[in-house]
CSV table of C-alpha atoms in Angstrom, one decimal:
chain,number,residue,atom,x,y,z
A,11,MET,CA,24.9,-16.9,-22.5
A,12,THR,CA,27.0,-13.7,-22.2
A,13,THR,CA,27.4,-12.3,-18.6
A,14,PRO,CA,25.9,-8.6,-18.3
A,15,PRO,CA,27.9,-5.8,-16.6
A,16,LYS,CA,28.0,-5.5,-13.1
A,17,PRO,CA,24.8,-3.4,-11.9
A,18,ASP,CA,25.5,0.2,-11.2
A,19,PRO,CA,25.6,0.9,-7.6
A,20,ARG,CA,23.5,4.1,-8.0
A,21,LEU,CA,20.6,1.6,-9.2
A,22,TYR,CA,21.4,-1.7,-7.1
A,23,ASN,CA,21.5,-3.3,-3.9
A,24,GLU,CA,20.2,-6.6,-2.4
A,25,ASP,CA,17.0,-5.5,-1.6
A,26,LEU,CA,16.1,-4.0,-4.6
A,27,ALA,CA,17.2,-7.0,-6.8
A,28,PRO,CA,15.0,-10.0,-7.8
A,29,ALA,CA,13.9,-11.7,-4.9
A,30,PRO,CA,16.4,-14.6,-3.8
A,31,GLU,CA,13.5,-16.7,-1.9
A,32,ARG,CA,9.9,-16.8,-2.5
A,33,LYS,CA,8.3,-18.3,0.4
A,34,TRP,CA,5.2,-15.7,0.3
A,35,GLY,CA,2.3,-18.7,-0.6
A,36,THR,CA,-1.5,-18.6,-0.8
A,37,TYR,CA,-2.0,-18.0,2.9
A,38,SER,CA,0.5,-15.5,3.2
A,39,ILE,CA,-1.2,-13.2,0.6
A,40,PHE,CA,-4.6,-13.9,2.2
A,41,ALA,CA,-3.1,-12.7,5.7
A,42,LEU,CA,-1.8,-9.8,3.9
A,43,TRP,CA,-5.2,-9.2,2.6
A,44,MET,CA,-6.7,-9.8,6.2
A,45,SER,CA,-4.1,-7.1,7.7
A,46,ASP,CA,-5.0,-4.5,5.5
A,47,THR,CA,-9.0,-5.0,4.9
A,48,HIS,CA,-9.4,-5.4,8.7
A,49,ALA,CA,-8.5,-1.7,9.2
A,50,ILE,CA,-10.9,0.5,11.1
A,51,SER,CA,-11.4,2.7,8.3
A,52,ASN,CA,-12.4,-0.3,6.1
A,53,TYR,CA,-15.1,-1.1,8.9
A,54,ALA,CA,-16.0,2.2,9.1
A,55,PHE,CA,-16.6,2.7,5.4
A,56,ALA,CA,-19.1,-0.3,5.0
A,57,ALA,CA,-21.0,0.7,8.1
A,58,SER,CA,-21.4,4.3,7.1
A,59,LEU,CA,-22.9,3.0,3.6
A,60,PHE,CA,-25.7,1.3,5.7
A,61,VAL,CA,-26.0,4.2,8.1
A,62,LEU,CA,-26.6,6.6,5.2
A,63,GLY,CA,-29.4,4.3,3.9
A,64,LEU,CA,-28.1,1.6,1.6
A,65,PRO,CA,-30.2,-1.5,2.4
A,66,ALA,CA,-27.8,-3.8,3.9
A,67,TRP,CA,-28.0,-6.5,0.7
A,68,GLU,CA,-26.9,-3.3,-1.5
A,69,VAL,CA,-23.9,-2.6,0.5
A,70,PHE,CA,-22.7,-6.2,0.3
A,71,LEU,CA,-23.6,-5.8,-3.8
A,72,ALA,CA,-21.4,-2.7,-4.0
A,73,LEU,CA,-18.5,-3.6,-2.2
A,74,LEU,CA,-18.5,-7.2,-4.0
A,75,VAL,CA,-18.4,-5.1,-7.3
A,76,GLY,CA,-15.6,-2.7,-6.2
A,77,ILE,CA,-13.4,-5.2,-4.5
A,78,SER,CA,-13.7,-7.7,-7.4
A,79,LEU,CA,-12.4,-4.7,-9.8
A,80,VAL,CA,-9.6,-4.5,-7.1
A,81,TYR,CA,-8.8,-8.3,-7.3
A,82,TRP,CA,-8.5,-7.9,-11.2
A,83,LEU,CA,-6.0,-5.2,-10.9
A,84,MET,CA,-4.0,-6.9,-8.2
A,85,ASN,CA,-4.0,-10.1,-10.4
A,86,ARG,CA,-2.6,-7.8,-13.5
A,87,MET,CA,0.1,-5.9,-11.0
A,88,GLY,CA,0.9,-9.4,-9.6
A,89,HIS,CA,1.8,-10.9,-12.8
A,90,ALA,CA,4.6,-8.1,-13.4
A,91,GLY,CA,5.7,-8.2,-9.9
A,92,HIS,CA,6.0,-12.3,-9.7
A,93,ARG,CA,7.7,-12.5,-12.9
A,94,THR,CA,10.4,-9.9,-12.6
A,95,GLY,CA,10.9,-10.2,-8.8
A,96,VAL,CA,11.6,-6.9,-8.4
A,97,PRO,CA,9.8,-4.3,-6.0
A,98,TYR,CA,7.5,-1.5,-7.5
A,99,PRO,CA,10.4,1.5,-7.5
A,100,VAL,CA,12.7,-1.1,-9.8
A,101,LEU,CA,9.6,-2.3,-11.9
A,102,ALA,CA,8.5,1.5,-12.6
A,103,ARG,CA,11.9,2.1,-14.2
A,104,ALA,CA,10.4,0.1,-17.4
A,105,SER,CA,8.5,2.9,-18.3
A,106,TRP,CA,9.6,5.9,-16.4
A,107,GLY,CA,13.8,5.4,-17.0
A,108,VAL,CA,16.2,4.0,-14.4
A,109,TYR,CA,16.2,7.6,-12.5
A,110,GLY,CA,12.4,8.8,-13.7
A,111,ALA,CA,10.9,6.2,-11.8
A,112,ASN,CA,11.9,8.3,-8.5
A,113,ILE,CA,9.2,10.6,-9.8
A,114,PRO,CA,6.3,8.1,-8.6
A,115,ALA,CA,8.0,6.4,-6.4
A,116,LEU,CA,8.4,9.5,-4.2
A,117,LEU,CA,4.9,10.6,-4.9
A,118,ARG,CA,3.7,7.2,-3.1
A,119,ALA,CA,6.1,7.7,-0.4
A,120,VAL,CA,5.0,10.9,0.3
A,121,MET,CA,1.3,10.0,0.9
A,122,ALA,CA,2.5,6.7,2.8
A,123,VAL,CA,4.5,8.6,5.5
A,124,ALA,CA,1.6,11.0,5.9
A,125,TRP,CA,-0.6,8.1,6.5
A,126,TYR,CA,2.0,5.9,8.4
A,127,GLY,CA,2.0,8.6,11.0
A,128,ILE,CA,-1.7,9.4,11.1
A,129,GLN,CA,-2.1,5.5,11.6
A,130,THR,CA,0.6,5.3,14.3
A,131,TRP,CA,-0.8,8.4,16.1
A,132,LEU,CA,-4.7,6.9,16.0
A,133,ALA,CA,-3.3,3.5,17.4
A,134,SER,CA,-1.6,5.5,19.8
A,135,THR,CA,-4.9,6.7,21.2
A,136,ALA,CA,-6.1,3.2,22.0
A,137,VAL,CA,-3.1,3.1,23.7
A,138,VAL,CA,-4.2,6.0,25.9
A,139,LEU,CA,-7.6,4.4,26.4
A,140,LEU,CA,-5.9,1.1,27.3
A,141,THR,CA,-3.6,3.0,29.9
A,142,LEU,CA,-6.3,4.9,31.6
A,143,GLN,CA,-8.2,1.7,32.1
A,144,VAL,CA,-5.3,0.1,33.7
A,145,ALA,CA,-4.0,3.2,35.9
A,146,PRO,CA,-7.0,5.9,36.0
A,147,GLY,CA,-4.3,8.0,38.1
A,148,LEU,CA,-2.6,8.8,34.8
A,149,ASP,CA,-5.2,10.8,33.7
A,150,ALA,CA,-3.5,14.1,35.1
A,151,TYR,CA,-0.9,13.8,32.3
A,152,ASN,CA,-3.5,13.7,29.5
A,153,HIS,CA,-4.7,17.3,29.9
A,154,ASN,CA,-1.6,19.4,29.0
A,155,SER,CA,-0.6,20.1,25.5
A,156,VAL,CA,3.1,19.8,24.1
A,157,LEU,CA,3.0,20.6,20.1
A,158,GLY,CA,-0.5,19.5,20.1
A,159,LEU,CA,-0.5,16.4,22.1
A,160,SER,CA,-0.4,15.6,25.8
A,161,THR,CA,2.5,14.0,27.7
A,162,LEU,CA,0.5,10.6,27.9
A,163,GLY,CA,-0.4,11.2,24.3
A,164,TRP,CA,3.5,11.8,23.5
A,165,ILE,CA,4.4,8.6,25.5
A,166,ALA,CA,2.0,6.5,23.9
A,167,PHE,CA,2.7,7.7,20.1
A,168,LEU,CA,6.6,7.0,20.9
A,169,VAL,CA,5.4,3.6,22.2
A,170,MET,CA,3.6,2.8,19.4
A,171,TRP,CA,6.2,4.2,16.9
A,172,GLY,CA,8.9,2.2,18.7
A,173,LEU,CA,7.4,-1.1,19.0
A,174,GLN,CA,6.3,-0.5,14.9
A,175,ALA,CA,10.0,0.3,14.3
A,176,ALA,CA,11.3,-2.5,15.9
A,177,LEU,CA,9.0,-5.0,14.3
A,178,LEU,CA,9.2,-3.5,10.8
A,179,THR,CA,13.0,-3.1,10.2
A,180,ARG,CA,13.7,-6.7,10.6
A,181,GLY,CA,12.8,-7.3,6.8
A,182,MET,CA,10.1,-8.7,4.6
A,183,GLU,CA,10.2,-12.2,5.9
A,184,PHE,CA,9.7,-11.6,9.4
A,185,ILE,CA,7.0,-9.3,8.4
A,186,ARG,CA,5.3,-12.2,6.8
A,187,LYS,CA,5.3,-14.1,9.7
A,188,VAL,CA,4.2,-11.7,12.1
A,189,GLN,CA,1.0,-11.0,9.4
A,190,ASP,CA,0.7,-14.7,9.2
A,191,PHE,CA,-0.4,-15.3,12.8
A,192,ALA,CA,-0.9,-12.2,14.4
A,193,THR,CA,-2.4,-9.0,12.6
A,194,GLY,CA,-5.2,-10.5,10.4
A,195,PRO,CA,-6.9,-13.5,12.6
A,196,VAL,CA,-6.8,-11.2,15.7
A,197,VAL,CA,-8.9,-8.5,14.4
A,198,TRP,CA,-11.2,-11.1,12.8
A,199,LEU,CA,-12.2,-13.0,16.6
A,200,VAL,CA,-12.9,-9.6,17.9
A,201,VAL,CA,-15.3,-8.4,15.3
A,202,LEU,CA,-17.0,-11.7,15.0
A,203,ALA,CA,-17.6,-11.7,19.0
A,204,LEU,CA,-19.1,-8.4,18.9
A,205,ALA,CA,-21.7,-9.4,15.6
A,206,VAL,CA,-22.5,-12.5,18.3
A,207,TYR,CA,-23.0,-10.4,21.0
A,208,LEU,CA,-24.9,-7.5,19.6
A,209,VAL,CA,-27.1,-9.8,17.3
A,210,ALA,CA,-28.0,-12.0,20.7
A,211,GLU,CA,-28.7,-8.5,22.6
A,212,ALA,CA,-30.9,-7.5,19.5
A,213,ASP,CA,-33.0,-10.3,20.2
A,214,GLY,CA,-33.9,-10.6,16.3
A,215,GLY,CA,-34.6,-6.9,16.0
A,216,ILE,CA,-32.3,-6.6,13.1
A,217,SER,CA,-33.3,-5.7,9.4
A,218,LEU,CA,-31.1,-5.9,6.3
A,219,THR,CA,-33.2,-5.1,3.9
A,220,ARG,CA,-34.8,-1.7,4.7
A,221,SER,CA,-33.1,1.7,4.2
A,222,LEU,CA,-32.5,3.6,7.3
A,223,THR,CA,-33.0,7.1,6.0
A,224,GLY,CA,-35.6,5.7,3.0
A,225,LEU,CA,-33.3,6.7,0.4
A,226,SER,CA,-35.3,6.6,-3.2
A,227,GLY,CA,-34.2,4.1,-5.8
A,228,SER,CA,-32.5,6.5,-7.8
A,229,ALA,CA,-30.2,7.7,-4.5
A,230,GLN,CA,-29.6,4.2,-4.0
A,231,VAL,CA,-28.1,3.5,-7.4
A,232,GLU,CA,-26.1,6.8,-7.0
A,233,GLN,CA,-24.7,5.8,-3.6
A,234,SER,CA,-23.9,2.2,-4.9
A,235,LEU,CA,-21.8,3.4,-7.8
A,236,ILE,CA,-20.0,6.1,-5.4
A,237,ALA,CA,-19.6,3.2,-3.1
A,238,VAL,CA,-18.0,0.9,-5.9
A,239,SER,CA,-15.6,3.6,-6.9
A,240,LEU,CA,-14.3,4.5,-3.7
A,241,THR,CA,-13.7,0.9,-2.9
A,242,VAL,CA,-11.3,0.7,-5.7
A,243,ALA,CA,-9.6,4.2,-4.9
A,244,THR,CA,-9.1,3.4,-1.6
A,245,PHE,CA,-6.8,0.0,-2.6
A,246,LEU,CA,-5.4,2.0,-5.8
A,247,THR,CA,-2.3,2.7,-3.4
A,248,LEU,CA,-1.8,-1.3,-3.1
A,249,VAL,CA,-2.3,-1.8,-6.6
A,250,LEU,CA,0.5,0.4,-7.3
A,251,ASN,CA,2.9,-1.5,-5.1
A,252,TYR,CA,1.5,-4.7,-5.2
A,253,ALA,CA,5.0,-6.1,-6.8
A,254,ASP,CA,6.6,-5.4,-3.7
A,255,PHE,CA,4.3,-8.4,-2.4
A,256,ALA,CA,3.9,-10.7,-5.6
A,257,ARG,CA,7.9,-10.8,-5.9
A,258,PHE,CA,8.2,-13.4,-3.2
A,259,THR,CA,5.4,-15.6,-4.7
A,260,PRO,CA,6.7,-18.9,-5.8
A,261,ASP,CA,4.0,-19.4,-8.6
A,262,HIS,CA,1.1,-17.6,-10.2
A,263,ARG,CA,-1.4,-19.6,-8.6
A,264,SER,CA,-0.3,-18.2,-5.1
A,265,TYR,CA,-0.8,-14.6,-5.6
A,266,ARG,CA,-4.2,-15.5,-7.5
A,267,ARG,CA,-6.0,-17.6,-5.2
A,268,GLY,CA,-4.5,-15.4,-2.0
A,269,ASN,CA,-5.9,-12.2,-4.0
A,270,LEU,CA,-9.3,-14.4,-4.5
A,271,ILE,CA,-9.3,-15.4,-0.9
A,272,GLY,CA,-8.5,-12.1,0.8
A,273,LEU,CA,-10.0,-9.5,-1.7
A,274,PRO,CA,-13.6,-10.5,-2.8
A,275,VAL,CA,-14.4,-13.6,-0.1
A,276,ASN,CA,-12.7,-12.0,3.0
A,277,PHE,CA,-13.5,-8.1,2.3
A,278,THR,CA,-17.0,-8.9,1.6
A,279,ALA,CA,-17.2,-10.8,4.9
A,280,PHE,CA,-15.6,-8.4,6.9
A,281,ALA,CA,-18.2,-6.1,5.4
A,282,VAL,CA,-21.2,-8.1,6.4
A,283,VAL,CA,-20.0,-8.3,9.9
A,284,ALA,CA,-19.6,-4.5,10.2
A,285,VAL,CA,-23.1,-3.8,8.9
A,286,LEU,CA,-24.5,-6.8,11.3
A,287,VAL,CA,-22.6,-5.0,14.4
A,288,THR,CA,-24.1,-1.6,13.1
A,289,ALA,CA,-27.5,-2.7,12.9
A,290,GLY,CA,-27.2,-4.7,16.1
A,291,THR,CA,-26.3,-1.0,17.5
A,292,ILE,CA,-29.6,0.4,16.5
A,293,SER,CA,-31.2,-2.1,18.4
A,294,VAL,CA,-29.4,-2.4,21.3
A,295,PHE,CA,-28.4,1.0,22.3
A,296,GLY,CA,-30.5,3.3,19.8
A,297,GLU,CA,-28.5,4.9,17.8
A,298,ALA,CA,-26.5,3.8,14.7
A,299,ILE,CA,-22.5,3.3,15.7
A,300,TYR,CA,-20.2,2.8,13.1
A,301,ASP,CA,-16.9,3.1,14.8
A,302,PRO,CA,-16.1,0.2,16.5
A,303,VAL,CA,-13.6,1.5,19.2
A,304,LYS,CA,-17.1,3.4,20.4
A,305,VAL,CA,-19.2,0.0,20.4
A,306,ILE,CA,-16.5,-1.3,22.5
A,307,GLU,CA,-16.6,1.8,24.9
A,308,LYS,CA,-20.3,1.7,24.8
A,309,ILE,CA,-20.5,-2.0,26.4
A,310,ASP,CA,-18.7,-0.6,29.4
A,311,ASN,CA,-16.9,-3.6,30.3
A,312,PRO,CA,-13.2,-3.1,31.4
A,313,VAL,CA,-12.2,-6.7,30.0
A,314,VAL,CA,-14.0,-6.0,26.6
A,315,THR,CA,-12.0,-2.5,26.4
A,316,VAL,CA,-8.8,-4.0,27.1
A,317,ILE,CA,-9.0,-6.5,24.3
A,318,GLY,CA,-10.9,-4.2,21.9
A,319,ALA,CA,-8.0,-1.4,22.3
A,320,VAL,CA,-5.3,-4.2,22.0
A,321,SER,CA,-7.0,-5.6,18.7
A,322,PHE,CA,-7.0,-2.0,17.4
A,323,ILE,CA,-3.3,-1.5,18.3
A,324,ILE,CA,-2.7,-4.7,16.2
A,325,ALA,CA,-5.0,-3.7,13.5
A,326,THR,CA,-3.2,-0.6,13.1
A,327,ILE,CA,0.4,-2.3,12.7
A,328,GLY,CA,-1.1,-4.5,10.1
A,329,ILE,CA,-2.5,-2.0,7.9
A,330,ASN,CA,0.6,0.0,8.5
A,331,VAL,CA,2.6,-3.0,7.4
A,332,VAL,CA,1.0,-3.4,4.3
A,333,ALA,CA,0.1,0.1,3.3
A,334,ASN,CA,2.4,2.6,4.6
A,335,PHE,CA,5.4,0.8,5.4
A,336,VAL,CA,6.9,-1.4,2.8
A,337,SER,CA,6.2,0.9,-0.1
A,338,PRO,CA,8.1,4.0,1.3
A,339,ALA,CA,11.0,1.5,2.5
A,340,TYR,CA,11.6,0.3,-0.7
A,341,ASP,CA,10.9,4.1,-2.5
A,342,PHE,CA,13.6,5.8,-0.5
A,343,ALA,CA,16.1,3.1,-0.9
A,344,ASN,CA,15.5,3.4,-4.7
A,345,LEU,CA,16.7,6.8,-4.2
A,346,ALA,CA,20.1,6.0,-3.2
A,347,PRO,CA,20.6,2.3,-3.3
A,348,LYS,CA,24.3,2.2,-2.6
A,349,TYR,CA,23.7,3.9,0.9
A,350,LEU,CA,20.3,3.1,1.6
A,351,ASN,CA,18.5,-0.3,1.9
A,352,PHE,CA,15.0,-1.8,3.2
A,353,LYS,CA,15.8,-1.2,6.9
A,354,ARG,CA,17.0,2.1,6.3
A,355,GLY,CA,14.5,3.4,4.0
A,356,GLY,CA,12.1,2.2,6.7
A,357,MET,CA,13.6,4.2,9.3
A,358,ILE,CA,13.7,7.1,7.2
A,359,THR,CA,9.8,6.8,6.8
A,360,ALA,CA,9.6,6.2,10.8
A,361,VAL,CA,11.6,9.2,11.6
A,362,LEU,CA,9.5,11.3,8.9
A,363,ALA,CA,6.2,10.2,10.4
A,364,ILE,CA,7.0,12.0,13.7
A,365,VAL,CA,8.4,15.1,11.9
A,366,VAL,CA,4.9,15.6,10.2
A,367,MET,CA,3.1,15.7,13.3
A,368,PRO,CA,0.4,13.4,12.0
A,369,TRP,CA,-2.2,14.8,14.7
A,370,LYS,CA,-2.3,17.9,13.1
A,371,LEU,CA,-2.7,16.4,9.8
A,372,TYR,CA,-5.3,14.6,10.5
A,373,SER,CA,-7.4,17.3,12.7
A,374,SER,CA,-7.2,19.6,9.5
A,375,ALA,CA,-9.6,18.4,7.0
A,376,LEU,CA,-8.3,21.2,4.5
A,377,VAL,CA,-4.9,19.4,4.5
A,378,ILE,CA,-6.6,16.2,4.6
A,379,GLN,CA,-8.7,17.1,1.2
A,380,TYR,CA,-6.2,19.3,-0.6
A,381,PHE,CA,-2.9,17.6,0.4
A,382,LEU,CA,-3.6,13.6,0.6
A,383,GLY,CA,-6.4,13.9,-1.8
A,384,ALA,CA,-4.4,15.5,-4.8
A,385,LEU,CA,-1.4,12.9,-4.1
A,386,GLY,CA,-4.4,10.2,-4.1
A,387,ALA,CA,-5.5,11.4,-7.6
A,388,PHE,CA,-2.3,10.7,-9.0
A,389,LEU,CA,-2.5,7.4,-8.1
A,390,GLY,CA,-4.7,6.1,-11.2
A,391,PRO,CA,-2.2,7.6,-13.5
A,392,LEU,CA,0.7,6.2,-12.1
A,393,VAL,CA,-1.2,2.7,-12.1
A,394,ALA,CA,-2.3,3.4,-15.9
A,395,ILE,CA,1.1,4.0,-17.2
A,396,LEU,CA,2.6,1.2,-15.5
A,397,LEU,CA,0.2,-1.5,-16.7
A,398,VAL,CA,-0.1,0.0,-20.3
A,399,ASP,CA,3.5,-0.2,-20.6
A,400,TYR,CA,3.7,-4.0,-19.3
A,401,TYR,CA,0.9,-5.2,-21.1
A,402,LEU,CA,0.1,-3.1,-24.1
A,403,ILE,CA,3.8,-2.1,-25.2
A,404,ARG,CA,5.9,-4.6,-24.0
A,405,ARG,CA,3.5,-7.5,-23.7
A,406,GLY,CA,5.5,-8.6,-20.8
A,407,ARG,CA,9.1,-8.8,-22.1
A,408,ILE,CA,11.3,-7.0,-19.6
A,409,ASP,CA,15.0,-7.2,-19.3
A,410,VAL,CA,15.3,-7.3,-15.5
A,411,ASP,CA,19.1,-6.8,-15.9
A,412,ALA,CA,18.7,-3.7,-17.9
A,413,LEU,CA,16.6,-2.2,-15.0
A,414,PHE,CA,20.0,-2.1,-12.9
A,415,SER,CA,22.0,-0.4,-16.0
A,416,ALA,CA,22.7,2.9,-16.2
A,417,ASP,CA,24.7,2.5,-19.6
A,418,ARG,CA,23.5,5.4,-22.0
A,419,ALA,CA,22.5,2.6,-24.8
A,420,GLY,CA,20.5,0.7,-22.1
A,421,GLU,CA,16.8,0.0,-23.0
A,422,TYR,CA,15.7,2.0,-20.0
A,423,PHE,CA,17.8,4.8,-19.9
A,424,TYR,CA,16.0,7.0,-22.6
A,425,ARG,CA,16.8,10.5,-22.0
A,426,LYS,CA,19.4,10.8,-19.4
A,427,GLY,CA,17.3,8.3,-17.2
A,428,TYR,CA,14.3,9.4,-17.4
A,429,ASN,CA,11.4,8.7,-20.1
A,430,PRO,CA,9.9,11.9,-21.4
A,431,LYS,CA,6.5,9.8,-22.7
A,432,ALA,CA,5.8,9.1,-19.1
A,433,VAL,CA,5.8,12.6,-17.8
A,434,VAL,CA,4.1,13.9,-21.0
A,435,ALA,CA,1.0,10.9,-20.0
A,436,PHE,CA,1.1,11.7,-16.3
A,437,LEU,CA,1.4,15.2,-16.2
A,438,PRO,CA,-2.3,16.2,-18.0
A,439,ALA,CA,-3.9,13.0,-16.6
A,440,ALA,CA,-2.8,14.3,-12.8
A,441,VAL,CA,-4.1,17.4,-13.4
A,442,VAL,CA,-7.6,16.5,-14.7
A,443,SER,CA,-7.8,14.0,-11.7
A,444,ALA,CA,-6.7,16.3,-9.0
A,445,ALA,CA,-9.0,19.2,-10.5
A,446,LEU,CA,-11.9,16.5,-10.5
A,447,ALA,CA,-11.5,15.3,-7.2
A,448,LEU,CA,-10.7,18.9,-5.4
A,449,VAL,CA,-12.8,21.6,-7.2
A,450,PRO,CA,-16.1,22.0,-5.3
A,451,ALA,CA,-17.7,22.7,-8.9
A,452,PHE,CA,-17.0,18.9,-10.0
A,453,GLY,CA,-18.3,17.3,-6.6
A,454,ALA,CA,-20.7,15.3,-8.4
A,455,VAL,CA,-18.0,13.3,-10.3
A,456,ALA,CA,-15.1,13.4,-7.4
A,457,PRO,CA,-15.8,10.2,-6.3
A,458,PHE,CA,-14.6,8.9,-10.2
A,459,SER,CA,-11.6,11.0,-10.6
A,460,TRP,CA,-9.3,8.3,-10.6
A,461,ILE,CA,-11.3,6.6,-13.4
A,462,PHE,CA,-10.5,9.8,-15.6
A,463,GLY,CA,-7.0,10.1,-14.5
A,464,MET,CA,-6.3,6.5,-15.2
A,465,GLY,CA,-8.1,6.4,-18.6
A,466,LEU,CA,-6.3,9.5,-19.9
A,467,ALA,CA,-2.8,8.8,-18.6
A,468,GLY,CA,-3.4,5.1,-20.3
A,469,GLY,CA,-4.5,6.4,-23.5
A,470,LEU,CA,-1.8,9.0,-23.5
A,471,TYR,CA,1.2,6.8,-22.8
A,472,ALA,CA,-0.2,4.1,-25.4
A,473,LEU,CA,-0.4,6.8,-27.8
A,474,VAL,CA,3.1,8.5,-27.7
A,475,SER,CA,4.9,5.1,-26.6
A,476,ARG,CA,3.8,3.7,-30.1
A,477,ARG,CA,4.4,6.3,-31.9
A,478,GLY,CA,7.9,6.4,-31.0
A,479,ARG,CA,8.7,3.0,-30.9
A,480,GLU,CA,9.5,1.2,-33.9
A,481,THR,CA,8.5,-2.4,-32.6
A,482,THR,CA,6.0,-2.9,-30.3
A,483,ALA,CA,6.1,-6.3,-28.9
A,484,VAL,CA,3.5,-8.9,-29.9
A,485,GLY,CA,2.0,-11.9,-28.9
A,486,PRO,CA,0.8,-13.4,-25.6
A,487,VAL,CA,2.1,-12.1,-22.1
A,488,PRO,CA,4.5,-14.8,-21.2
A,489,GLU,CA,4.2,-16.5,-17.7
A,490,ASP,CA,7.4,-17.8,-16.7
A,491,ILE,CA,9.7,-16.0,-14.3
A,492,ILE,CA,12.2,-13.7,-16.0
A,493,THR,CA,15.7,-15.1,-15.7
A,494,SER,CA,18.0,-12.8,-14.4
A,495,GLN,CA,21.7,-12.9,-13.5
A,496,VAL,CA,22.2,-9.4,-12.0
A,497,ARG,CA,22.6,-10.8,-8.3
A,498,GLY,CA,24.9,-13.5,-9.3
A,499,VAL,CA,27.2,-10.8,-11.2
A,500,ALA,CA,26.6,-8.2,-8.1
A,501,GLU,CA,28.0,-10.8,-5.9
A,502,GLN,CA,31.2,-11.6,-7.8
A,503,GLU,CA,34.3,-10.4,-6.6
A,504,PRO,CA,36.4,-8.1,-8.5
A,505,ALA,CA,39.5,-10.0,-10.1
A,506,VAL,CA,42.5,-8.3,-9.0
A,507,ALA,CA,45.8,-9.4,-10.5
A,508,GLU,CA,48.5,-10.2,-8.0
A,509,ALA,CA,52.1,-8.8,-8.6
A,510,PRO,CA,55.4,-9.4,-6.6
A,511,VAL,CA,55.6,-7.0,-4.0
A,512,ALA,CA,59.4,-6.2,-5.5
A,513,ALA,CA,57.6,-5.1,-9.0
A,514,VAL,CA,56.3,-2.1,-6.9
A,515,ARG,CA,58.4,0.6,-7.0
A,516,PRO,CA,57.4,4.3,-6.4
A,517,VAL,CA,57.4,6.9,-9.4
A,518,PRO,CA,59.9,9.7,-8.9
A,519,ALA,CA,58.3,13.0,-9.2
A,520,GLU,CA,59.0,15.2,-12.4
A,521,GLY,CA,62.2,17.4,-12.0
A,522,SER,CA,63.8,15.0,-9.1
């Protein structure tokens, strides 16, 4: 086998290269999903469907259907990540070009930075709650405002920021160990304890079969379909960059089993507990409370408050690791691999999370809707382009070494490093998807905007790629890990011929 040329330093570093170790087994993938699905937002989403008027069994069914679709998409993306061993921005070079991949990577990074900051700030509110529970005298520092935050709020935010930065910039293997034994399991214990407490206090006064608001049958069907679609839309961010995690799995069975236990099984079980707790609050407190932090406050027990606040902090670290840190760390590293690695990309993410002042973003419904909502509408088209390219156009035949080559004749160089066909497919699909998501006239179909965006982008990309490609790969998609020499070639020391010192003489300047 001929040795490929050394990878271009503008496209390569050790963090972007194929994974040298694969230690993420079934449990690690399962723990990954525990860290993500046990977010307060997912809890509130399931509970809100129940409060809206869907009977509990319909909530479970809708979420099970939605998360099963997510499970299917994760397995498709996991296949590509496992076989190539590279993170999402490198995998995207096959469809977008070796430089063009920065377009989808940066779109994903911008959204992740915003949500990383928001989640960090939300966790800091729990730190404030915990601080005031332990030291009520500090309340005097919680009523002024410096750029929108109180003094205590700033201290809590920076403490949370520093804690996450110290943990997350230690690399993917450290992240795996933290999530395996901390972020996911701890939250499960807390919400299960809440469910047991409220079910016992309700003394059998919980109904899981009736609608709280008396929704008609047709309205229940409509809300169930919306719930299915929003469940998928919520996870599209992780579908897009799931290669960042699947690249570390030793075999296909690891990510498939981890996905099965962590998504359809775990997510639905978590939704069951969320609805049980919410139903319990109706019987015990006389009102439906679908924010678990407020449930904890309502119990009015200092020990419960402290445990709840700590669990909320841990849950936020978990969701930030999975959904909002790993991806932009790789995305920023992909911009300038010669100067930025995973840790430096992560620090850029963390610093920008302060600069955007997330408490102001989150407090503005207009910003959330139009800025983050528009970026979210782009995810469906991005997912579609990558999957169509990998499965329909290339049939899984990826030259991993060529992903790191800036050779003009390289397979993924296209036109000056950009694939115009990906742009042609993405732009109209993104415009349609964003319009359906944001224009009030299309409010009825807004929850399904990602479907239109994904279908349009996938169809356009398949059409223009097949037309311009002389040969389209055929046959089944291979299962084996793709062999790559790029890491070994990059680590080779350049051969330098040694010459006797006496042979080296200064060259006289012209005219002397």
